[in-house]
Coordinates of C-alpha atoms and ligand atoms in Angstrom, one line a residue:
X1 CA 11.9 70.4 -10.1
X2 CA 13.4 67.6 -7.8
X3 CA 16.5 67.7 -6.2
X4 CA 19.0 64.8 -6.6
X5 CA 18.6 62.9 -3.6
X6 CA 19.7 59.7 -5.2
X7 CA 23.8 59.2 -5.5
X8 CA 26.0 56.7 -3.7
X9 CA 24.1 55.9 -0.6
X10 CA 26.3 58.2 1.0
X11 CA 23.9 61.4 0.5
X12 CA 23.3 61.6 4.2
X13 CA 24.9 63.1 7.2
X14 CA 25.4 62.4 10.7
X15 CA 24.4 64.4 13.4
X16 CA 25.5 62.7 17.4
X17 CA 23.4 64.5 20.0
X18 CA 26.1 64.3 22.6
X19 CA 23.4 65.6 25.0
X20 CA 21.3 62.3 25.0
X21 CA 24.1 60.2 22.8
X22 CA 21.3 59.4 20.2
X23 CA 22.9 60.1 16.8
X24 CA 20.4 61.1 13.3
X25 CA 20.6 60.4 9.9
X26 CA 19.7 63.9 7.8
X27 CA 19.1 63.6 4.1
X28 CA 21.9 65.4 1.8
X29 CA 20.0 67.0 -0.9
X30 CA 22.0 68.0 -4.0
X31 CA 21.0 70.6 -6.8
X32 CA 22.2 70.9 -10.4
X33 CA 25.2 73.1 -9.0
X34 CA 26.6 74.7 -6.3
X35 CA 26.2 73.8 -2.5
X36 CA 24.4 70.4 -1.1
X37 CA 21.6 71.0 1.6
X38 CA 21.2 69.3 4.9
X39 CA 17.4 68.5 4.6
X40 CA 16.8 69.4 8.8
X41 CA 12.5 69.1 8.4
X42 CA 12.3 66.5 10.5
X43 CA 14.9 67.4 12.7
X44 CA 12.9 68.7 15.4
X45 CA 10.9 65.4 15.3
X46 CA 13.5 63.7 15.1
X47 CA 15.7 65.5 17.8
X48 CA 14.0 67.9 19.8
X49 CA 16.3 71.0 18.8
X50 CA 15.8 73.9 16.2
X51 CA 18.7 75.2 13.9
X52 CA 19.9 78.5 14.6
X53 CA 21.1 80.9 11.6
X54 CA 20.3 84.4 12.6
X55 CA 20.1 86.2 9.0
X56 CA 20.2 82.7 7.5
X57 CA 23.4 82.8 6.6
X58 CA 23.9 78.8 6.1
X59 CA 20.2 78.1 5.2
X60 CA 18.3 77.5 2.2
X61 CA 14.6 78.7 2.1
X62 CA 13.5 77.0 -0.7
X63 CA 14.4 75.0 -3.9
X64 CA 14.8 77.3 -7.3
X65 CA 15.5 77.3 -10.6
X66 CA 15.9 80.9 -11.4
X67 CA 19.3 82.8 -10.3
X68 CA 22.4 80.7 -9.2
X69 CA 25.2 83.1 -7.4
X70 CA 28.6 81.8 -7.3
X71 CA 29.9 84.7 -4.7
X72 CA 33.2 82.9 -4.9
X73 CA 33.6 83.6 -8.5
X74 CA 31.4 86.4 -8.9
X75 CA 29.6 84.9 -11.4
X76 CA 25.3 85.3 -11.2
X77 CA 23.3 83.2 -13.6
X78 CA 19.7 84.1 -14.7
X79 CA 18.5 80.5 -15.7
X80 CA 21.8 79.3 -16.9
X81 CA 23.2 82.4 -18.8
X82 CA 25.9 84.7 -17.3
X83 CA 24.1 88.3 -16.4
X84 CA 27.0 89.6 -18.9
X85 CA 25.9 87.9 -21.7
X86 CA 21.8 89.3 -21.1
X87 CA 23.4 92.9 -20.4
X88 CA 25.1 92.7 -23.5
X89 CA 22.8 90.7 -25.7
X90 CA 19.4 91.3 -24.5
X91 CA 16.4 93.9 -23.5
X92 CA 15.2 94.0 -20.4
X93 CA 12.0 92.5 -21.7
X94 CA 13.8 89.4 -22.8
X95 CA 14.7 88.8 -19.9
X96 CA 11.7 89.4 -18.4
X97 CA 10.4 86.1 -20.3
X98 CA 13.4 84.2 -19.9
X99 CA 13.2 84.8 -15.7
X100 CA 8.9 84.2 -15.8
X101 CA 9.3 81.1 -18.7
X102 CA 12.2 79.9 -18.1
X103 CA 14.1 80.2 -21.7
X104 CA 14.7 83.4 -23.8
X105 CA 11.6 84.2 -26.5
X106 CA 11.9 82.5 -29.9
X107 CA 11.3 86.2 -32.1
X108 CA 7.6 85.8 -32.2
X109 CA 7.2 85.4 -28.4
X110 CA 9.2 88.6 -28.0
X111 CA 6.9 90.4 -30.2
X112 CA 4.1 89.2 -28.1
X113 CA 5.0 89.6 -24.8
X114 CA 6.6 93.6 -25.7
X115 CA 2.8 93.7 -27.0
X116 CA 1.0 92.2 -24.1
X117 CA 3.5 94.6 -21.4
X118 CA 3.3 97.3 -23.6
X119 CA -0.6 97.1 -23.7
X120 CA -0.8 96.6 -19.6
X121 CA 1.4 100.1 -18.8
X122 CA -1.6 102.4 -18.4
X123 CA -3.0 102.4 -14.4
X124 CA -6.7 103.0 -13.0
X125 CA -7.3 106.9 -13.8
X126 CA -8.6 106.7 -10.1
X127 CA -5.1 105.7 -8.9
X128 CA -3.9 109.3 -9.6
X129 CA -6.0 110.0 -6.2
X130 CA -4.1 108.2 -3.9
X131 CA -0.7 110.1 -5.2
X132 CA -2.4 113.5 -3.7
X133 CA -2.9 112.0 -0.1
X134 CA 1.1 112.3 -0.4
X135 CA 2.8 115.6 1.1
X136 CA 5.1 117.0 -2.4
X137 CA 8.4 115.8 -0.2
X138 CA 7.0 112.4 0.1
X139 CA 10.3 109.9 -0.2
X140 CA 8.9 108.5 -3.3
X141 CA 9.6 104.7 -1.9
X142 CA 7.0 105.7 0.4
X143 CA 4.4 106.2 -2.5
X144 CA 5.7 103.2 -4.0
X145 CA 4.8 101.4 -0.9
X146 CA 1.3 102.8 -0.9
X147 CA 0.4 102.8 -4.8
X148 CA 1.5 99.2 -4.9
X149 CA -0.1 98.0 -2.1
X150 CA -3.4 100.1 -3.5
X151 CA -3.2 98.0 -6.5
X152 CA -4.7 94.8 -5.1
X153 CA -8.5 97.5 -4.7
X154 CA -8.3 97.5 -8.7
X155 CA -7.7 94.5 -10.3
X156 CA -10.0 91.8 -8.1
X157 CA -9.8 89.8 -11.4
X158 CA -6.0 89.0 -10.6
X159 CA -5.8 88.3 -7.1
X160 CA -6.7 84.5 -7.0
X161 CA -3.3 82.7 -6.1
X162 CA -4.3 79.3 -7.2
X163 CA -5.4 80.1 -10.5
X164 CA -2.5 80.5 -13.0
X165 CA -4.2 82.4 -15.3
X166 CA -5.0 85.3 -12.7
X167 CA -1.2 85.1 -11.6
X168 CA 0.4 85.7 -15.1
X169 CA -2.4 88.4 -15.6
X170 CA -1.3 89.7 -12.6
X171 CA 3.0 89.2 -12.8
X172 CA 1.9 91.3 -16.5
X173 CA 0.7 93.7 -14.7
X174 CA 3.2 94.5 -12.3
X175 CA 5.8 94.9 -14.9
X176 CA 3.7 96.8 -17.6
X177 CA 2.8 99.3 -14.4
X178 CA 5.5 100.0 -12.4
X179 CA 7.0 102.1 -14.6
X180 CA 4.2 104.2 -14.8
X181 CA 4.0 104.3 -11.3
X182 CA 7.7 105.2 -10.6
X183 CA 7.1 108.0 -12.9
X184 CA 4.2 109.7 -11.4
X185 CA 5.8 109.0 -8.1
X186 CA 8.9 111.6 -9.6
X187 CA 6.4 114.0 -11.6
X188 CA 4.3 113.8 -8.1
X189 CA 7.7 115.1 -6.1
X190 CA 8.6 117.4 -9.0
X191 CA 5.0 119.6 -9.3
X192 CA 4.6 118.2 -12.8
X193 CA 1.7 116.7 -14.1
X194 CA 1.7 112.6 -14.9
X195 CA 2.3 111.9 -18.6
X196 CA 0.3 108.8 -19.8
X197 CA 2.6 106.0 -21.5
X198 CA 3.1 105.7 -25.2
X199 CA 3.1 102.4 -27.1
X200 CA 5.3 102.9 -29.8
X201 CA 8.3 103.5 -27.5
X202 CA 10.4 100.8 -25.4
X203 CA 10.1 99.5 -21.9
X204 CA 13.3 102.0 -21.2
X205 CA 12.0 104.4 -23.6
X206 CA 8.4 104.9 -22.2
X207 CA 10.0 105.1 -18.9
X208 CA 12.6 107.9 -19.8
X209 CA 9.5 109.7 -21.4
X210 CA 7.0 109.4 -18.7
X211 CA 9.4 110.5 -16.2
X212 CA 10.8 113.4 -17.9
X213 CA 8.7 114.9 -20.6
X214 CA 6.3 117.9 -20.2
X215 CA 3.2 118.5 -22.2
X216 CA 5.4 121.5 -23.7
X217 CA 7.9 119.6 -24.7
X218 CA 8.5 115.8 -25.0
X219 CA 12.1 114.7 -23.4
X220 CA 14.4 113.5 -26.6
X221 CA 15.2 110.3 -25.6
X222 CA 18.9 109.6 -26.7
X223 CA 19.5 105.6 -27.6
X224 CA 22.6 105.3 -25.3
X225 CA 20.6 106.3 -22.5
X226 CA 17.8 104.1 -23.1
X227 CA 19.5 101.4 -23.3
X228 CA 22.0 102.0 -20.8
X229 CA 18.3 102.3 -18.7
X230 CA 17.2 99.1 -20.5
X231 CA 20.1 97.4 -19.0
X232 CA 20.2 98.7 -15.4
X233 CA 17.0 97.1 -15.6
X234 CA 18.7 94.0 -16.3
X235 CA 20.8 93.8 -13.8
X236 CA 18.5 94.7 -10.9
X237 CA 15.8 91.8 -12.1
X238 CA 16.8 89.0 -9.7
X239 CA 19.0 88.3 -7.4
X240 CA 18.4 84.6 -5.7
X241 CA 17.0 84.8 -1.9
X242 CA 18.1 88.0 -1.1
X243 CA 16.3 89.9 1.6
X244 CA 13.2 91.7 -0.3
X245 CA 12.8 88.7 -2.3
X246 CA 12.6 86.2 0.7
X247 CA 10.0 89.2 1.9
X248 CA 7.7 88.7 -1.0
X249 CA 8.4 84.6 -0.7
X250 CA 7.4 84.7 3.0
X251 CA 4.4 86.9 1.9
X252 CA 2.8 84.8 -0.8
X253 CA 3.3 81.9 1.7
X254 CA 0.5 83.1 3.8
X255 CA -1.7 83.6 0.4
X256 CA -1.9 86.9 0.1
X257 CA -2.4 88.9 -3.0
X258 CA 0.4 89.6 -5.4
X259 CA 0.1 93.2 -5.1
X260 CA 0.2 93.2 -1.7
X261 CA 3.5 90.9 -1.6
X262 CA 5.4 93.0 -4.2
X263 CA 4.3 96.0 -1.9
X264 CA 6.1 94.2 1.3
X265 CA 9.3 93.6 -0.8
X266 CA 9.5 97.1 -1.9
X267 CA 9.4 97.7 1.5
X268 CA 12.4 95.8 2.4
X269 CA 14.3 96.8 -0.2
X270 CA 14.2 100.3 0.7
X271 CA 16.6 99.5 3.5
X272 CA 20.1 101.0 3.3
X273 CA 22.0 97.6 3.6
X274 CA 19.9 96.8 0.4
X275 CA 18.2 98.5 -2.3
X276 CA 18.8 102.1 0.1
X277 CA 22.2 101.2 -0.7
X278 CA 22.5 103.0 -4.2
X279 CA 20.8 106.2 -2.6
X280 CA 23.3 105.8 0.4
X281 CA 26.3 105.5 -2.0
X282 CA 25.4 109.2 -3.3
X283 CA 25.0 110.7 -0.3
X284 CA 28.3 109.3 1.1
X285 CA 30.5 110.2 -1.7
X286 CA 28.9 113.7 -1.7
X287 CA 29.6 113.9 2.2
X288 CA 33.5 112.4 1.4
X289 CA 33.6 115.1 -1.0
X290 CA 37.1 114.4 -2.0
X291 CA 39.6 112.0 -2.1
X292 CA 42.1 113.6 0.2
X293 CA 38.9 112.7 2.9
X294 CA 38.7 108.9 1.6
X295 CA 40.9 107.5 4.4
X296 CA 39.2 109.4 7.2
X297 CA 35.9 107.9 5.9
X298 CA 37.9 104.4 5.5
X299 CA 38.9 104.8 9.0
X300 CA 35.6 105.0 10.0
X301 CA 34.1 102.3 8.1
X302 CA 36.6 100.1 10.2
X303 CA 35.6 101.8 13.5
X304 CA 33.1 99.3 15.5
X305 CA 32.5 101.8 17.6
X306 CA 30.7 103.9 14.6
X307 CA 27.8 102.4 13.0
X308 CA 29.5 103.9 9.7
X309 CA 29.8 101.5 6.5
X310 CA 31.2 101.6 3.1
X311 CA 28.1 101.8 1.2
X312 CA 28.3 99.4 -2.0
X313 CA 30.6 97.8 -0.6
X314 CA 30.0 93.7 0.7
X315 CA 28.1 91.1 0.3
X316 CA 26.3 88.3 2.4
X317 CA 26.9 86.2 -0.8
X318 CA 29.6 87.8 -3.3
X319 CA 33.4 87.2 -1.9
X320 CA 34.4 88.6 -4.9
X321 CA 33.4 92.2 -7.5
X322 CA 29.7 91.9 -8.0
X323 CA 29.7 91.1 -11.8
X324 CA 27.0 93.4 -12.1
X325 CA 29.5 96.4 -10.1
X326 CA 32.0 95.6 -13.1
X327 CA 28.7 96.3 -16.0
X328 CA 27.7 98.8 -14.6
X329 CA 31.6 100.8 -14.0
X330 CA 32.1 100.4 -17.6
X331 CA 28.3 101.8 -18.7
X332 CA 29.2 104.7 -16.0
X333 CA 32.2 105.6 -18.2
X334 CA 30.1 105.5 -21.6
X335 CA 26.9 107.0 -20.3
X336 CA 29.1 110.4 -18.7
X337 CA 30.9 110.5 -22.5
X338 CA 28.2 110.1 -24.2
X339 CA 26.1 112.7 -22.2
X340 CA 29.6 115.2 -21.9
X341 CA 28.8 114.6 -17.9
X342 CA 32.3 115.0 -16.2
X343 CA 30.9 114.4 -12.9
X344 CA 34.1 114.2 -10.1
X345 CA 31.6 111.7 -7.9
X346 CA 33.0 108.9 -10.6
X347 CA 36.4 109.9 -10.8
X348 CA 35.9 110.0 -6.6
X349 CA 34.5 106.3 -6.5
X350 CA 37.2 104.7 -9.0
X351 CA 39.4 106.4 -5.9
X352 CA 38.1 105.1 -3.5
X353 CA 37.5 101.4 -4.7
X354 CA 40.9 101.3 -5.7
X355 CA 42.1 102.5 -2.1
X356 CA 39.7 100.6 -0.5
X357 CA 40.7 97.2 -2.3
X358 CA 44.5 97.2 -1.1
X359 CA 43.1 97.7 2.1
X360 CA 43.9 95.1 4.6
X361 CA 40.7 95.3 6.2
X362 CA 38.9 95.4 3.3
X363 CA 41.0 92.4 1.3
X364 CA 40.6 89.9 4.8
X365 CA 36.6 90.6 4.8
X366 CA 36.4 90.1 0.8
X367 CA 34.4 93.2 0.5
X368 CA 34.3 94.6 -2.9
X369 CA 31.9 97.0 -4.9
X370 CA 28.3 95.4 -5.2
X371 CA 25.6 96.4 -8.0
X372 CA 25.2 99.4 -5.7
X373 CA 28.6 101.1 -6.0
X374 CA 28.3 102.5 -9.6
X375 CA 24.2 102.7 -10.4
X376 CA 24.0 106.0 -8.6
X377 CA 26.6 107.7 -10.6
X378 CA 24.8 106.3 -13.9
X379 CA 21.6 107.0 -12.8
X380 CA 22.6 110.8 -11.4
X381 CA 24.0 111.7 -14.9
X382 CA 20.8 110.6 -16.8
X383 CA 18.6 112.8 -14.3
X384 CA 17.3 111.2 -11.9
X385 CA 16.9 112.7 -8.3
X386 CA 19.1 110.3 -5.5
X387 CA 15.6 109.9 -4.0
X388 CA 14.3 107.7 -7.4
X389 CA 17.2 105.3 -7.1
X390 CA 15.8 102.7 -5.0
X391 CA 12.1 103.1 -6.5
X392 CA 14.0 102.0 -10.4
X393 CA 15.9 99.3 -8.1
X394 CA 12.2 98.0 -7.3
X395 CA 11.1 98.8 -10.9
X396 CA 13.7 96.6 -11.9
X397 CA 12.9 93.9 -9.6
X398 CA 9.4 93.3 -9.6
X399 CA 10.1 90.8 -12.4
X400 CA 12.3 88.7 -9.9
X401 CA 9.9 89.1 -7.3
X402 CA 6.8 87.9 -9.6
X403 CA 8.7 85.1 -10.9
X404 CA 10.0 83.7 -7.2
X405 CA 6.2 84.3 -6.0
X406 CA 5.3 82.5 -9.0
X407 CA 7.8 79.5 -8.5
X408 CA 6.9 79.2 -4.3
X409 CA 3.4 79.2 -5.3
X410 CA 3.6 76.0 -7.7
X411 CA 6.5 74.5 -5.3
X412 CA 4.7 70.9 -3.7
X413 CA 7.1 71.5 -0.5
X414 CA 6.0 75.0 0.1
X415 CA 4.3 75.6 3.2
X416 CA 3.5 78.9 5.2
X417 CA 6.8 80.5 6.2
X418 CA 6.9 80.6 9.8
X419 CA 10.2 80.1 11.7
X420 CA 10.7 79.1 15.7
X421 CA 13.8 80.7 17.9
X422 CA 15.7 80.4 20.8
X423 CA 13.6 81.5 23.6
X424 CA 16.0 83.6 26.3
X425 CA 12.9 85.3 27.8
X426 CA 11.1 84.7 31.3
X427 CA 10.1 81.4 32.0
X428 CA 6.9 81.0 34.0
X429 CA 5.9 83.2 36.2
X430 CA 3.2 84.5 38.7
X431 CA 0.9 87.7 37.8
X432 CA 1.7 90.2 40.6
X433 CA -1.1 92.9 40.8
X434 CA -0.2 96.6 40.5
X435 CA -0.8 97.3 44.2
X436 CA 2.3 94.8 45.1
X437 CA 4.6 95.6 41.8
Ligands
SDX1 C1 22.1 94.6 -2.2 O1 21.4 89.8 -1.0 C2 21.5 90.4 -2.1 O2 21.6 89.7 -3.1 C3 21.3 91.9 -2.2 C4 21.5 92.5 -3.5 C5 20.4 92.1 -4.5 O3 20.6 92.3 -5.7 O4 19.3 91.8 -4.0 O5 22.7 92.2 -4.1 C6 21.4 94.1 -3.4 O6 21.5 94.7 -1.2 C7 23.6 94.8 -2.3 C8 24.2 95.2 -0.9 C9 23.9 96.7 -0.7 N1 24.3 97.2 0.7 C10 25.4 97.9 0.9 O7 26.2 98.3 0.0 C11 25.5 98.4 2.3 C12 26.9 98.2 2.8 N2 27.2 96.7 2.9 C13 27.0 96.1 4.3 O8 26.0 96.7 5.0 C14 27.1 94.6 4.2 O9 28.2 94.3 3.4 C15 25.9 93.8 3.7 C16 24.7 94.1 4.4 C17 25.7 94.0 2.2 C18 26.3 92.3 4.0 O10 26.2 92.1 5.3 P1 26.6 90.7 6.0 O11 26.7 89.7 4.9 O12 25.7 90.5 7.2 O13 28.1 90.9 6.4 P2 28.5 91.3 7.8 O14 27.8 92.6 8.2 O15 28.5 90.2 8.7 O16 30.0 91.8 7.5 C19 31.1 90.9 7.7 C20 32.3 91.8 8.2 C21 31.9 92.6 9.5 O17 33.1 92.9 10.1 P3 33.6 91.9 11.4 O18 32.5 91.9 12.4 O19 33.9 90.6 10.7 O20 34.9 92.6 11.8 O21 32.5 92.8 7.2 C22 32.3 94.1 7.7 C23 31.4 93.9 8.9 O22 31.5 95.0 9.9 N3 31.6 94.8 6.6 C24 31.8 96.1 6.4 C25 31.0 96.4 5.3 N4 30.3 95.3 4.9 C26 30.6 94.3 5.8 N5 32.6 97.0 6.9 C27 32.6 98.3 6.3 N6 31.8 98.6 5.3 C28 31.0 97.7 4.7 N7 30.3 98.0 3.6

């Protein structure tokens, strides 16, 4: 994995330092597609001076061969295909391998990778214990947190960083698991007992079944909602350098455990302005209530003075409709038919994305619906409480996070993340004791 640093000679760029009239030479560094880099790593030898990019919105962290965004476009790769060709083509599993490998599974891979997740989704009988330390009303990201992070006390024999055996054992095991997990954090919240996994059912399908059967009676698990679950999977795996996955990056930078960096980025996603967002999305349309309130709620979504937002709506990357947002409106239509759900929360957010797109405000900032806008209505209809939204969005990406940890951890050029500032704080000063203060 090199970048292409050779070219015309002309791969460089100029920076003048009108402050001491010294002028640099910074490498250009160019990928297979999309945006050059400024390679700036020796500019503070070189120059005495830091970059500056609060939220880093003109930095790269890192080279990759994973996810390519065009947010101009709206078009998201996942190692060269176009997400709506996996969503439509593949199982989440597939893409699983394609995202930790690198290529989609010749038949026989597929058969034993399913095999090898399918025969990793049972957890230490001891983790049920930590799940009771919980109050009932626990948010169940916070158990996801905790569980997660637990993991690392189980499995010693996959926590050594630098051997690549121990890391696929344990990126196997994060997948196989937090299913399992995410159900027993619901059944947990519910006052129903855990239901162990099956292997003769499907990623999707042994999720569906451990989060809603009861030893009574097992849940009958209709095709077009497992693979309309299969396929929110999908298109939750990865998602380039966003903010949980730049959490788990930083993370394994310092050489922590995987379980303990997958715990950290489940952390960040919870967030509203990320994962939260699908959760927040409910709550808003259920507080808009109806569309005759949609340009009140508009209104304030414009208001600076009122810390208000559109929820699934923007992006820090897409300038254009998420593709995923366009998937998943058109698997919110099937799913409600297919299940006989007329729920007016759908018919309420088709409103409101169509008002909010001829807005002014709206058109000038290029915000449009993100993978956010539509999962919640999808994910309401199969179920599942607004709580459990985020904790599938984690389900889903632990697969991204395991393969970026993965790909930092082989990288030559990764060091430990640790970024500098602009310092606007005291300078020097004498200690004054309390008596004179
Ligand atoms: C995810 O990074 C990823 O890839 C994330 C993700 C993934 O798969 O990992 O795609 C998943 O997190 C999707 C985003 C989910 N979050 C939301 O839906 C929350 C609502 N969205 C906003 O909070 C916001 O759009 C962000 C956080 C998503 C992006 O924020 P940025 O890039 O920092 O943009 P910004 O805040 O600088 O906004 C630019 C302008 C501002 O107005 P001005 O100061 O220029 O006048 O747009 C406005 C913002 O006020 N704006 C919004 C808005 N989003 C941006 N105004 C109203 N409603 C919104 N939702």
């Amino acid at each position: 994995m090199a970048a292409d640093n050779t070219g015309n000679g002309k791969d460089f760029v100029t920076l003048v330092d009108h402050s001491t009239g010294n002028s640099h030479d910074l490498p250009l560094m160019g990928g297979t597609t999309g945006p050059k880099v400024i390679d700036v790593r020796k500019l503070y030898a070189e120059t005495g001076h830091f970059t500056y990019d609060p939220g880093f919105t003109s930095t790269g962290s890192c080279e990759s061969e994973i996810t390519y965004i065009d947010g101009d476009a709206g078009i998201l790769l996942h190692r060269g295909y176009r997400i709506e060709d996996l969503a439509e083509h593949c199982s989440f599993l597939e893409v699983c391998y394609l995202l930790l490998r690198g290529e989609l599974p010749k038949p026989d891979e597929k058969r034993e990778f399913e095999q090898t997740i399918t025969y990793h989704t049972m957890v230490h009988e001891q983790l049920m214990n930590f799940y009771r330390g919980f109050r009932r009303d626990a948010h169940p990201m916070a158990i996801m947190v905790g569980v997660v992070g637990a993991l690392s006390s189980f499995y010693h024999d996959s926590t050594d960083i630098n051997d690549p055996h121990q890391r696929m054992i344990a990126s196997h095991r994060l997948i196989a698991k937090m299913p399992t997990i995410a159900s027993m954090a619901y059944k947990y919240s519910v006052g129903q007992p855990f239901i162990y996994p099956r292997n003769d059912l499907s990623y999707a399908e042994d999720f569906l079944h451990m989060t809603f059967s009861v030893p009574p009676e097992e849940y009958k698990i209709s095709p077009t909602v497992a693979r309309a679950m299969d396929r929110i999977f999908i298109l939750h795996a990865d998602h380039e350098q966003n903010a949980s996955t730049s959490t788990v990056r930083i993370a394994g930078s310092s050489g922590a455990n995987p379980f303990a960096c997958i715990a950290a980025g489940i952390s960040c996603l919870w967030g509203p302005a990320h994962g939260g967002a699908n959760e927040a999305v409910l709550n808003m349309l259920n507080e808009i209530g109806h569309k005759d309130n949609i340009p009140k709620f508009l209104a304030k979504a414009k208001d600076k003075e009122d810390p208000f937002r559109l929820m699934g709506f923007g992006h820090r990357v897409y300038k254009n409709v998420d593709p995923r947002a366009k998937v998943l409106k058109k698997s919110a239509d099937e799913v409600l038919a297919e299940l006989g759900v007329d729920d007016p929360l759908l018919e309420l957010a088709q409103e409101l994305e169509r008002i909010a797109r001829e807005d002014e405000y709206f058109i000038e900032r290029k915000l449009f619906p993100n993978v956010d806008f539509y999962s919640g209505i999808i994910l309401k209809a199969i179920g599942f409480p607004t709580s459990m939204f985020t904790v599938l969005f984690a389900l889903a990406r632990t697969v991204g996070w395991v393969a970026q940890w993965n790909e930092m951890i082989t990288d030559p050029s990764q060091r430990i993340g640790r970024p500098r500032q602009l310092y606007t704080g005291h300078t020097e000063r004498s200690y004054v004791p309390i008596d004179q203060r």
